[in-house]
């Protein structure tokens, strides 16, 4: 049906646009039509069910085609139509009409699929809607299973209520999953755009563009009910985005001016998603949030999905040429407004969290109101507002034949004008009221950049560049209120001979700022964050980058390019957090016309990314109230609390992680005119392999009470180790001057090795059969190995 | 500023801005022989020969802003001194002629093309001296702006900028690629037969000539649909110059990401400040071995910034544990599958009153 609709629309649009063109062409000479039509069929064998094979495309079994048409008349009227992958999930239509030199009107329709998982499994009904429902019988049965009587014997014959009921729940869940609903988790973006461009108003070009995008489908999202409980549900996606752009561009003599306005309105047609708790049919409140699991808590959960929002922007760009020193002054000013005013949902949907119910706080503390009643919120709507502004000023000058210089100044502000809201507490995973007062922190930032660049031509073929930039970042409600980064760079560009081209650059920067680790935790007595940690996007940093690229032209028809990029970020003042981040990339690329009939290319790239981070497992003590003998503040806690006892950097509970990813990508191909203008043959191959590792280390302490890492950490050797291979071959046989027969073959192989995939089940259990509290949909990556054979015909006219 | 006030301010600013442009436009029409680029030839009167509804719309604007027909400057197209014509060029350079004449730049009906002016000589300069000297590379002052030519970059680029100096090229001077010594012909060739006269058939291939690491990254398992042809380099970057780092075509990196990922724009009740500030704190845009274009794998990515007490600071390894009778490997739900995101699902920001930790 979708194919019929598309083709009908395509034909209609084309005819509608063509008719007026023809009618106007009657007074002039006849128009000309050129174009091509390709139609073909594919046969596909292999594992098409992997989400990766058709992630953003469709490789269909059966017939599909492309159409290109151009029609123009001698009075400069034109119309162009370009339809790709007709009838497929990734089809695209582009129709453009107008008069050369006067105006153009363009219509675009584009579909993009995005597959997250095919043949996923779920117990929920109502996929694609905001209400995911389980059978009451299932909920009742599992709730009763999980409240098995105390004193039952576990698998080892000892009294162990928890283990016993976990095993029973696991067995029942596994049975249910065997008969679960099978669903495809995927969404489709359908974009429609209309663009008008008018170039006939003197020195002003006008553009008006409207875009609409509909996104519809499902994607997997986590929906936990507390610690030790992980549930995956299909998040309903039903978005509408409308965008309008208006622009005018003026150019006269030395003046260039561009004015633009942009409005983007996002609407989420599903405000919330509610899902049943598989393990509970009745609401209850958990006495302790940290042990809340399927045995207690809410009968359903609720995510407040992405709120509707609006963004408007106005921009003005001006440029003046013929300024002093052969200069050009450019200025851009822009102002933007982001707004979001969705109504809030209640603290929870759990009807057991009522006035006087127990909380997750101090014993005896009670819930102050019915948390499921929206009337008890301090505010009903978000009323969130952000103002953005940009000022960019640059002066590019050419004071002498050998010298270019550029001065830059830029300020970008993101000002969050949303009022702070104080909440008396919150519900943790819909299970329990936590009487912890929290206040929202609408953070803002301002980034100022000032710089000066020089390029000096030291000879006809060589130039040297020098640059200095000062980046200043100012933030509110974050750990670093102000930081400065000084960036120095030098570059050398030289073409000492026609056969040699060299480009190299080096950059060194140093970022410093005062790190205040208490800022994000305003009002709390004890920090929740390890005070030694430095967040890497704010931390002091030394950065070095070197790039070198050279191209050799051994002959007119041979280009050989080598490239090296190395870089290192050193977070030199960070005792904990990300300490170091390095990368090195090497590439070699050859492009050669071997003979007049044979073109050949090959490339190889090795990337190596390595980072080192450090952390500590610790538990907090409160120096205001706790002593060394306070329960919860002794033993392991005592030794690891950086605020209380272990106030230094060293602790046996420290650990480090060295993350490494080595990626090799290579490929090549050739194009052969087997029989010139009759038979062409193309062959291409691409290979990419990533080898990831996570190496863990921790100093082992002698005292189990102070060392949380008494078990030697075992590193991960298979971390997203992925190999992809693609082989494509194509024969183009010219039957007649304008008619070609195209035969194709493609082989794709995708192989993934990751620790997540070892022994994967949608309901993982321990070696004893105990349930791990997890109910997944099987959305992990899957291997595939697919062969595609295609045959088609292309007619040009 | 309230939403209503900001909307009003936007509208007023828009009206003011456009009035300025219209005034300048009107002035320009009063002196039509002074065009921004002297060689832009728009030798066409606006006489109302337009299709359908569009004709009446254009006429309306004309009647409002310029009652008389506007004749825009013709360049020097009529001055044929020193030009030999394309047929002469073709006698020696037939392959070059054929490679340009059947694509956009060779369309004589379009007054903005070289074909509508001096054809080959629009770009390569008048050819009389070249022909009279018997031809040859650079002989007779013939200009070769090709990528392998030893002509200085500035002179190569002048050929193209003579016509292409506005629109996306308006900020070329002083841009990153200009300062790196790139010529237009590093990326474009009127003889390539490719869309937009790209040097290679697609944008990723063209940009990948220099950006080898990006060329490799888009092959990775997690990527934007670039190799599928659904996202192009120019959807995010303008290689000719912008006012934002990395040649991004928006006022900030996040504003660019929000053009497609509009739902993540917020602002939210509970913000995740590094995400609000820069999406690239956690994501790498061109390709990653990790899912969702993440720079590293959770929970280690999250633990780079979160070493809170109890579970966020815990070391999650591929460890064995024991139930008292036997040892077995068990993955915590905090490292398995989506790791931290198994519970903290709303990490881009939450609008739920209980969403501070992004559990809801």
Tab-separated table of C-alpha atoms in Angstrom, chain A residues 20 24 28 52 55-57 72-77 90-92 99-103 105 110-112 116 189 196 198-206 215 219-222 224-225 227 230 232 239 241 243 246 248-253 255-257 259 261-262 264 266 275 301-304 306-307 309 311-314 321 328 330 332 334 337-340 342 344-347 377 382 384-386 388 390 392 396 398 401 406 410 412 414 416 421 423 426-430 438-440 443 445 447 455 460 473 475 478 493 495 498 503 505 528-530 533-537 549 553 556 561 563 565 577-578 585 587 589 591 603 605 607 609 613 615-620 655 657 661 663 665 690 694 696 709 711-716 719-720 722 724 750 754-756 760-761 764 766-768 772 776-781, chain B residues 1-4 6-7 9-10 13-14 17-18 20-22 24-25 27-29 31 34-38 42-55 57-58 61-62 65 70 72 107-112 137 147-150 152 154 156 165-171 173-176 178-182 186 200 208-213 215-217 219-231 242-245 250-252 254-255 258-274 276-278 280-282 288-292 295-320 323 325-331 333-338 341-346 348-360:
chain	number	residue	atom	x	y	z
A	20	UNK	CA	2.346	24.830	-15.756
A	24	UNK	CA	4.300	28.512	-20.218
A	28	UNK	CA	8.524	29.406	-26.567
A	52	UNK	CA	22.713	-3.952	12.033
A	55	UNK	CA	19.924	-0.407	10.494
A	56	UNK	CA	19.361	2.695	8.368
A	57	UNK	CA	18.406	1.134	5.037
A	72	UNK	CA	13.638	22.290	-19.250
A	73	UNK	CA	12.400	24.758	-21.775
A	74	UNK	CA	14.193	27.435	-23.666
A	75	UNK	CA	12.557	30.102	-21.537
A	76	UNK	CA	14.612	28.723	-18.619
A	77	UNK	CA	11.809	26.860	-16.911
A	90	UNK	CA	14.621	4.248	2.829
A	91	UNK	CA	13.000	5.829	-0.227
A	92	UNK	CA	13.640	9.432	-1.127
A	99	UNK	CA	13.299	29.345	-13.619
A	100	UNK	CA	17.029	29.552	-13.869
A	101	UNK	CA	18.335	32.747	-12.393
A	102	UNK	CA	14.972	33.675	-10.860
A	103	UNK	CA	13.545	31.193	-8.425
A	105	UNK	CA	10.904	25.547	-5.498
A	110	UNK	CA	12.867	11.308	2.770
A	111	UNK	CA	12.378	8.192	4.864
A	112	UNK	CA	15.030	6.881	7.224
A	116	UNK	CA	17.179	-1.145	17.272
A	189	UNK	CA	11.781	9.237	10.290
A	196	UNK	CA	11.652	28.251	-1.938
A	198	UNK	CA	14.104	33.537	-5.052
A	199	UNK	CA	17.107	35.109	-6.719
A	200	UNK	CA	15.429	37.653	-8.948
A	201	UNK	CA	15.048	40.525	-6.500
A	202	UNK	CA	18.079	42.604	-7.372
A	203	UNK	CA	20.894	41.904	-4.979
A	204	UNK	CA	18.766	40.032	-2.494
A	205	UNK	CA	18.222	36.303	-2.470
A	206	UNK	CA	15.306	35.052	-0.423
A	215	UNK	CA	9.150	9.944	13.913
A	219	UNK	CA	12.914	1.816	20.893
A	220	UNK	CA	14.130	-0.075	23.924
A	221	UNK	CA	14.382	1.825	27.174
A	222	UNK	CA	15.137	0.803	30.742
A	224	UNK	CA	13.628	-0.293	36.603
A	225	UNK	CA	11.741	-0.668	39.853
A	227	UNK	CA	18.099	-1.883	42.909
A	230	UNK	CA	16.198	-4.156	35.446
A	232	UNK	CA	13.384	-3.222	29.413
A	239	UNK	CA	7.163	12.809	17.470
A	241	UNK	CA	8.782	18.409	14.471
A	243	UNK	CA	10.679	23.864	11.377
A	246	UNK	CA	13.334	32.371	6.479
A	248	UNK	CA	17.417	36.991	3.024
A	249	UNK	CA	20.850	37.566	1.617
A	250	UNK	CA	22.016	40.877	0.293
A	251	UNK	CA	25.214	41.534	-1.598
A	252	UNK	CA	26.268	44.831	-3.043
A	253	UNK	CA	29.722	46.205	-3.663
A	255	UNK	CA	28.747	44.745	1.684
A	256	UNK	CA	27.296	41.359	2.401
A	257	UNK	CA	24.319	40.935	4.697
A	259	UNK	CA	19.286	37.851	7.910
A	261	UNK	CA	14.905	33.498	11.273
A	262	UNK	CA	14.311	29.947	12.413
A	264	UNK	CA	11.454	24.741	15.475
A	266	UNK	CA	8.781	19.726	18.736
A	275	UNK	CA	4.196	-0.014	32.385
A	301	UNK	CA	5.958	2.654	36.779
A	302	UNK	CA	5.813	5.836	34.775
A	303	UNK	CA	8.352	7.645	32.624
A	304	UNK	CA	7.622	11.246	31.761
A	306	UNK	CA	10.511	13.992	26.352
A	307	UNK	CA	8.448	17.162	26.752
A	309	UNK	CA	9.541	22.216	23.276
A	311	UNK	CA	13.164	26.946	19.771
A	312	UNK	CA	13.348	30.234	17.901
A	313	UNK	CA	16.398	31.934	16.533
A	314	UNK	CA	17.145	35.159	14.786
A	321	UNK	CA	35.230	44.009	2.325
A	328	UNK	CA	37.338	41.823	5.566
A	330	UNK	CA	32.613	39.884	9.481
A	332	UNK	CA	27.406	37.566	13.241
A	334	UNK	CA	22.213	35.648	16.874
A	337	UNK	CA	14.923	31.183	22.798
A	338	UNK	CA	14.269	27.664	24.057
A	339	UNK	CA	11.005	27.046	25.848
A	340	UNK	CA	9.375	24.062	27.478
A	342	UNK	CA	4.942	20.646	29.912
A	344	UNK	CA	4.384	17.827	35.561
A	345	UNK	CA	3.311	14.329	36.454
A	346	UNK	CA	2.915	13.423	40.130
A	347	UNK	CA	5.873	12.198	42.195
A	377	UNK	CA	3.754	19.404	43.780
A	382	UNK	CA	8.011	23.281	33.960
A	384	UNK	CA	11.535	26.287	31.541
A	385	UNK	CA	13.239	28.957	29.470
A	386	UNK	CA	16.687	29.359	28.050
A	388	UNK	CA	21.014	31.807	23.816
A	390	UNK	CA	26.036	34.568	19.861
A	392	UNK	CA	31.063	36.567	16.443
A	396	UNK	CA	40.676	38.731	8.113
A	398	UNK	CA	46.047	40.563	3.911
A	401	UNK	CA	51.648	39.793	-0.320
A	406	UNK	CA	42.943	37.014	11.336
A	410	UNK	CA	33.328	35.106	19.877
A	412	UNK	CA	28.222	32.262	23.088
A	414	UNK	CA	23.436	29.707	27.204
A	416	UNK	CA	18.981	29.159	31.730
A	421	UNK	CA	12.170	24.660	42.231
A	423	UNK	CA	11.127	19.678	46.156
A	426	UNK	CA	11.078	12.293	45.714
A	427	UNK	CA	10.039	8.722	45.103
A	428	UNK	CA	12.802	6.309	44.244
A	429	UNK	CA	11.789	4.138	41.294
A	430	UNK	CA	8.129	4.533	42.319
A	438	UNK	CA	16.270	18.708	46.416
A	439	UNK	CA	16.410	21.888	44.438
A	440	UNK	CA	16.714	22.071	40.678
A	443	UNK	CA	22.857	25.630	34.882
A	445	UNK	CA	27.340	28.864	30.683
A	447	UNK	CA	32.040	30.690	26.365
A	455	UNK	CA	49.992	32.987	8.026
A	460	UNK	CA	56.025	30.775	-3.138
A	473	UNK	CA	34.338	29.272	30.085
A	475	UNK	CA	29.376	28.383	34.338
A	478	UNK	CA	28.754	23.533	38.273
A	493	UNK	CA	52.079	24.056	4.526
A	495	UNK	CA	54.354	22.207	-1.859
A	498	UNK	CA	54.469	19.498	-8.129
A	503	UNK	CA	50.554	19.838	5.567
A	505	UNK	CA	50.195	21.353	12.376
A	528	UNK	CA	27.845	12.359	47.663
A	529	UNK	CA	30.817	12.666	45.343
A	530	UNK	CA	34.368	11.583	46.013
A	533	UNK	CA	37.307	13.462	41.558
A	534	UNK	CA	37.564	15.951	38.722
A	535	UNK	CA	35.022	15.823	35.905
A	536	UNK	CA	36.930	15.758	32.671
A	537	UNK	CA	34.861	18.324	30.812
A	549	UNK	CA	49.714	14.713	6.073
A	553	UNK	CA	52.149	12.419	-6.927
A	556	UNK	CA	49.945	12.343	-13.209
A	561	UNK	CA	48.743	10.016	0.834
A	563	UNK	CA	48.696	10.776	7.484
A	565	UNK	CA	47.474	12.181	13.946
A	577	UNK	CA	38.239	10.597	37.323
A	578	UNK	CA	39.631	10.567	33.808
A	585	UNK	CA	45.861	7.437	13.990
A	587	UNK	CA	46.660	6.184	7.504
A	589	UNK	CA	45.933	5.855	0.928
A	591	UNK	CA	44.808	6.157	-5.795
A	603	UNK	CA	43.520	2.513	2.004
A	605	UNK	CA	43.908	3.234	8.757
A	607	UNK	CA	43.281	4.019	15.184
A	609	UNK	CA	42.375	5.120	21.550
A	613	UNK	CA	40.606	6.553	34.775
A	615	UNK	CA	37.953	5.716	41.090
A	616	UNK	CA	37.253	4.423	44.576
A	617	UNK	CA	34.539	2.329	46.060
A	618	UNK	CA	33.475	4.015	49.259
A	619	UNK	CA	30.608	4.590	51.644
A	620	UNK	CA	29.812	7.828	53.390
A	655	UNK	CA	40.867	1.104	41.369
A	657	UNK	CA	40.575	1.184	34.475
A	661	UNK	CA	40.225	0.385	21.497
A	663	UNK	CA	40.586	-0.237	15.128
A	665	UNK	CA	40.204	-0.332	8.686
A	690	UNK	CA	37.789	-3.090	16.477
A	694	UNK	CA	39.225	-2.842	29.671
A	696	UNK	CA	41.290	-3.207	35.675
A	709	UNK	CA	38.184	-4.895	46.198
A	711	UNK	CA	38.672	-10.054	44.981
A	712	UNK	CA	41.283	-9.505	42.298
A	713	UNK	CA	39.491	-7.633	39.522
A	714	UNK	CA	39.240	-9.607	36.300
A	715	UNK	CA	39.653	-7.490	33.170
A	716	UNK	CA	37.553	-7.576	30.032
A	719	UNK	CA	34.743	-5.245	24.602
A	720	UNK	CA	32.745	-4.492	21.486
A	722	UNK	CA	33.492	-6.018	16.009
A	724	UNK	CA	32.633	-5.844	9.511
A	750	UNK	CA	29.184	-8.575	10.829
A	754	UNK	CA	31.415	-8.694	23.696
A	755	UNK	CA	31.262	-9.803	27.299
A	756	UNK	CA	27.549	-8.948	27.323
A	760	UNK	CA	23.097	-14.068	27.145
A	761	UNK	CA	19.499	-14.715	28.152
A	764	UNK	CA	19.655	-13.967	33.429
A	766	UNK	CA	23.084	-17.012	38.551
A	767	UNK	CA	24.891	-20.343	38.549
A	768	UNK	CA	22.521	-21.487	41.290
A	772	UNK	CA	19.002	-11.615	38.873
A	776	UNK	CA	15.271	-7.882	28.913
A	777	UNK	CA	14.030	-7.743	25.343
A	778	UNK	CA	17.084	-9.115	23.559
A	779	UNK	CA	18.132	-5.868	21.892
A	780	UNK	CA	21.866	-6.572	21.928
A	781	UNK	CA	23.855	-6.629	18.702
B	1	UNK	CA	11.489	37.031	29.656
B	2	UNK	CA	8.195	35.179	29.293
B	3	UNK	CA	7.486	33.034	26.269
B	4	UNK	CA	5.007	35.570	24.953
B	6	UNK	CA	10.284	36.575	23.775
B	7	UNK	CA	8.050	35.620	20.871
B	9	UNK	CA	10.717	40.313	20.574
B	10	UNK	CA	11.561	37.725	17.952
B	13	UNK	CA	13.493	41.761	15.464
B	14	UNK	CA	12.569	39.783	12.369
B	17	UNK	CA	15.897	42.900	10.128
B	18	UNK	CA	13.905	42.351	7.008
B	20	UNK	CA	16.821	46.718	6.648
B	21	UNK	CA	17.353	44.121	3.970
B	22	UNK	CA	14.435	45.405	1.931
B	24	UNK	CA	19.116	47.873	0.988
B	25	UNK	CA	17.508	45.868	-1.740
B	27	UNK	CA	18.679	50.956	-2.965
B	28	UNK	CA	20.402	48.254	-4.954
B	29	UNK	CA	17.677	48.280	-7.563
B	31	UNK	CA	21.575	51.489	-8.939
B	34	UNK	CA	26.648	47.755	-9.018
B	35	UNK	CA	26.465	44.147	-8.100
B	36	UNK	CA	28.378	42.487	-5.286
B	37	UNK	CA	30.328	40.335	-7.633
B	38	UNK	CA	30.915	42.127	-10.859
B	42	UNK	CA	21.904	37.708	-14.192
B	43	UNK	CA	21.038	38.887	-17.638
B	44	UNK	CA	17.361	38.357	-17.320
B	45	UNK	CA	14.444	40.710	-16.906
B	46	UNK	CA	11.838	39.725	-14.434
B	47	UNK	CA	8.948	39.815	-16.823
B	48	UNK	CA	6.526	37.562	-15.127
B	49	UNK	CA	7.095	34.332	-17.006
B	50	UNK	CA	6.763	32.069	-14.024
B	51	UNK	CA	4.864	29.002	-13.285
B	52	UNK	CA	1.524	28.795	-11.516
B	53	UNK	CA	0.923	30.529	-8.267
B	54	UNK	CA	4.525	31.445	-8.017
B	55	UNK	CA	4.240	33.902	-10.854
B	57	UNK	CA	3.622	35.891	-5.797
B	58	UNK	CA	6.755	37.190	-7.431
B	61	UNK	CA	6.641	41.453	-4.404
B	62	UNK	CA	7.826	43.264	-7.480
B	65	UNK	CA	9.208	46.876	-3.836
B	70	UNK	CA	14.573	45.411	-12.838
B	72	UNK	CA	20.319	43.525	-13.374
B	107	UNK	CA	23.776	24.152	-18.800
B	108	UNK	CA	23.588	27.142	-21.138
B	109	UNK	CA	20.021	27.885	-20.129
B	110	UNK	CA	21.111	28.752	-16.616
B	111	UNK	CA	22.518	32.300	-16.706
B	112	UNK	CA	24.603	31.605	-13.609
B	137	UNK	CA	50.149	23.963	-20.041
B	147	UNK	CA	44.195	20.457	-7.902
B	148	UNK	CA	47.561	19.370	-9.281
B	149	UNK	CA	48.309	22.725	-10.883
B	150	UNK	CA	51.189	24.763	-9.468
B	152	UNK	CA	49.066	29.663	-6.341
B	154	UNK	CA	44.818	32.274	-4.115
B	156	UNK	CA	43.030	29.197	-8.255
B	165	UNK	CA	31.254	34.499	-3.142
B	166	UNK	CA	27.901	34.603	-1.387
B	167	UNK	CA	25.629	32.077	0.273
B	168	UNK	CA	27.579	29.232	1.834
B	169	UNK	CA	30.848	30.737	0.631
B	170	UNK	CA	30.270	34.090	2.326
B	171	UNK	CA	32.593	33.259	5.227
B	173	UNK	CA	37.875	34.370	3.838
B	174	UNK	CA	39.667	33.561	7.065
B	175	UNK	CA	37.932	30.193	7.374
B	176	UNK	CA	39.673	27.053	8.564
B	178	UNK	CA	41.190	28.773	3.553
B	179	UNK	CA	43.854	29.194	6.216
B	180	UNK	CA	44.970	25.585	5.637
B	181	UNK	CA	45.755	26.475	2.057
B	182	UNK	CA	42.977	24.517	0.412
B	186	UNK	CA	40.768	20.175	-3.759
B	200	UNK	CA	34.612	12.390	-5.645
B	208	UNK	CA	37.684	11.686	3.277
B	209	UNK	CA	40.527	12.648	0.949
B	210	UNK	CA	42.031	14.541	3.874
B	211	UNK	CA	39.949	13.451	6.867
B	212	UNK	CA	41.144	9.858	6.774
B	213	UNK	CA	40.216	9.217	10.392
B	215	UNK	CA	36.540	8.048	6.641
B	216	UNK	CA	37.513	5.137	8.884
B	217	UNK	CA	35.180	6.095	11.717
B	219	UNK	CA	32.699	2.398	8.925
B	220	UNK	CA	32.262	1.571	12.611
B	221	UNK	CA	29.256	-0.301	13.907
B	222	UNK	CA	27.778	2.741	15.623
B	223	UNK	CA	27.482	5.578	13.159
B	224	UNK	CA	25.168	8.172	11.744
B	225	UNK	CA	23.628	6.974	8.454
B	226	UNK	CA	26.427	8.564	6.447
B	227	UNK	CA	27.565	5.578	4.445
B	228	UNK	CA	23.883	4.784	3.829
B	229	UNK	CA	23.596	8.193	2.139
B	230	UNK	CA	21.016	9.569	4.536
B	231	UNK	CA	23.294	12.060	6.278
B	242	UNK	CA	31.088	29.144	9.626
B	243	UNK	CA	31.134	31.047	12.888
B	244	UNK	CA	31.362	27.912	15.026
B	245	UNK	CA	34.198	25.528	15.794
B	250	UNK	CA	24.807	26.224	13.901
B	251	UNK	CA	25.591	28.576	16.734
B	252	UNK	CA	26.856	25.751	18.939
B	254	UNK	CA	24.377	21.258	20.691
B	255	UNK	CA	22.185	23.516	18.592
B	258	UNK	CA	19.118	19.473	18.329
B	259	UNK	CA	18.120	20.116	14.711
B	260	UNK	CA	17.559	16.376	14.292
B	261	UNK	CA	17.371	15.291	17.944
B	262	UNK	CA	14.774	17.920	18.814
B	263	UNK	CA	13.409	15.936	21.738
B	264	UNK	CA	16.681	16.305	23.625
B	265	UNK	CA	16.601	20.082	23.446
B	266	UNK	CA	14.627	20.579	26.652
B	267	UNK	CA	15.229	22.609	28.726
B	268	UNK	CA	14.430	20.030	31.360
B	269	UNK	CA	13.414	20.242	34.979
B	270	UNK	CA	16.481	18.196	35.914
B	271	UNK	CA	19.365	18.934	33.592
B	272	UNK	CA	22.433	16.801	33.008
B	273	UNK	CA	24.792	19.783	32.702
B	274	UNK	CA	27.609	18.196	30.638
B	276	UNK	CA	23.367	20.502	28.069
B	277	UNK	CA	26.766	22.051	27.485
B	278	UNK	CA	28.190	19.766	24.852
B	280	UNK	CA	30.419	15.608	22.558
B	281	UNK	CA	31.260	15.174	26.227
B	282	UNK	CA	29.835	11.656	25.883
B	288	UNK	CA	32.305	4.513	17.562
B	289	UNK	CA	32.886	0.915	18.492
B	290	UNK	CA	30.496	1.496	21.390
B	291	UNK	CA	26.741	1.714	20.972
B	292	UNK	CA	25.037	5.092	20.629
B	295	UNK	CA	33.196	7.772	23.506
B	296	UNK	CA	33.693	4.806	25.830
B	297	UNK	CA	31.660	2.006	27.307
B	298	UNK	CA	29.363	2.431	30.290
B	299	UNK	CA	29.705	2.089	33.222
B	300	UNK	CA	33.290	3.306	32.771
B	301	UNK	CA	32.182	6.345	30.773
B	302	UNK	CA	29.788	7.355	33.550
B	303	UNK	CA	32.366	6.546	36.211
B	304	UNK	CA	34.749	9.043	34.612
B	305	UNK	CA	32.629	11.725	36.260
B	306	UNK	CA	30.634	9.912	38.914
B	307	UNK	CA	32.416	8.412	41.856
B	308	UNK	CA	29.565	8.871	44.228
B	309	UNK	CA	29.350	6.776	47.347
B	310	UNK	CA	28.198	3.182	47.168
B	311	UNK	CA	27.424	1.761	43.733
B	312	UNK	CA	28.597	4.520	41.333
B	313	UNK	CA	32.145	4.157	42.636
B	314	UNK	CA	32.129	0.373	42.663
B	315	UNK	CA	34.528	-1.624	40.568
B	316	UNK	CA	32.598	-3.856	38.216
B	317	UNK	CA	34.811	-6.526	36.725
B	318	UNK	CA	34.422	-9.868	35.077
B	319	UNK	CA	34.783	-11.346	38.516
B	320	UNK	CA	33.909	-14.653	39.969
B	323	UNK	CA	27.411	-18.809	46.686
B	325	UNK	CA	29.521	-24.038	47.353
B	326	UNK	CA	30.890	-23.074	43.958
B	327	UNK	CA	32.433	-20.191	42.102
B	328	UNK	CA	30.788	-18.677	39.059
B	329	UNK	CA	31.015	-15.585	36.906
B	330	UNK	CA	28.286	-13.095	37.512
B	331	UNK	CA	27.830	-9.747	35.877
B	333	UNK	CA	23.182	-5.404	36.520
B	334	UNK	CA	25.298	-2.272	36.762
B	335	UNK	CA	27.688	-3.440	34.068
B	336	UNK	CA	25.540	-5.854	32.131
B	337	UNK	CA	23.676	-4.701	29.000
B	338	UNK	CA	23.309	-0.889	29.258
B	341	UNK	CA	21.524	3.126	31.901
B	342	UNK	CA	19.681	-0.029	32.957
B	343	UNK	CA	18.172	2.183	35.641
B	344	UNK	CA	19.166	5.769	34.866
B	345	UNK	CA	17.189	5.812	31.633
B	346	UNK	CA	16.486	9.555	31.338
B	348	UNK	CA	19.669	13.403	28.773
B	349	UNK	CA	17.459	15.233	31.259
B	350	UNK	CA	14.231	14.533	33.061
B	351	UNK	CA	10.975	16.404	33.477
B	352	UNK	CA	9.707	14.063	36.193
B	353	UNK	CA	9.527	15.554	39.716
B	354	UNK	CA	11.238	12.384	40.982
B	355	UNK	CA	13.768	12.434	38.143
B	356	UNK	CA	16.825	13.978	39.729
B	357	UNK	CA	18.814	10.775	39.321
B	358	UNK	CA	17.237	10.218	35.887
B	359	UNK	CA	15.543	6.982	37.033
B	360	UNK	CA	12.258	8.434	35.780
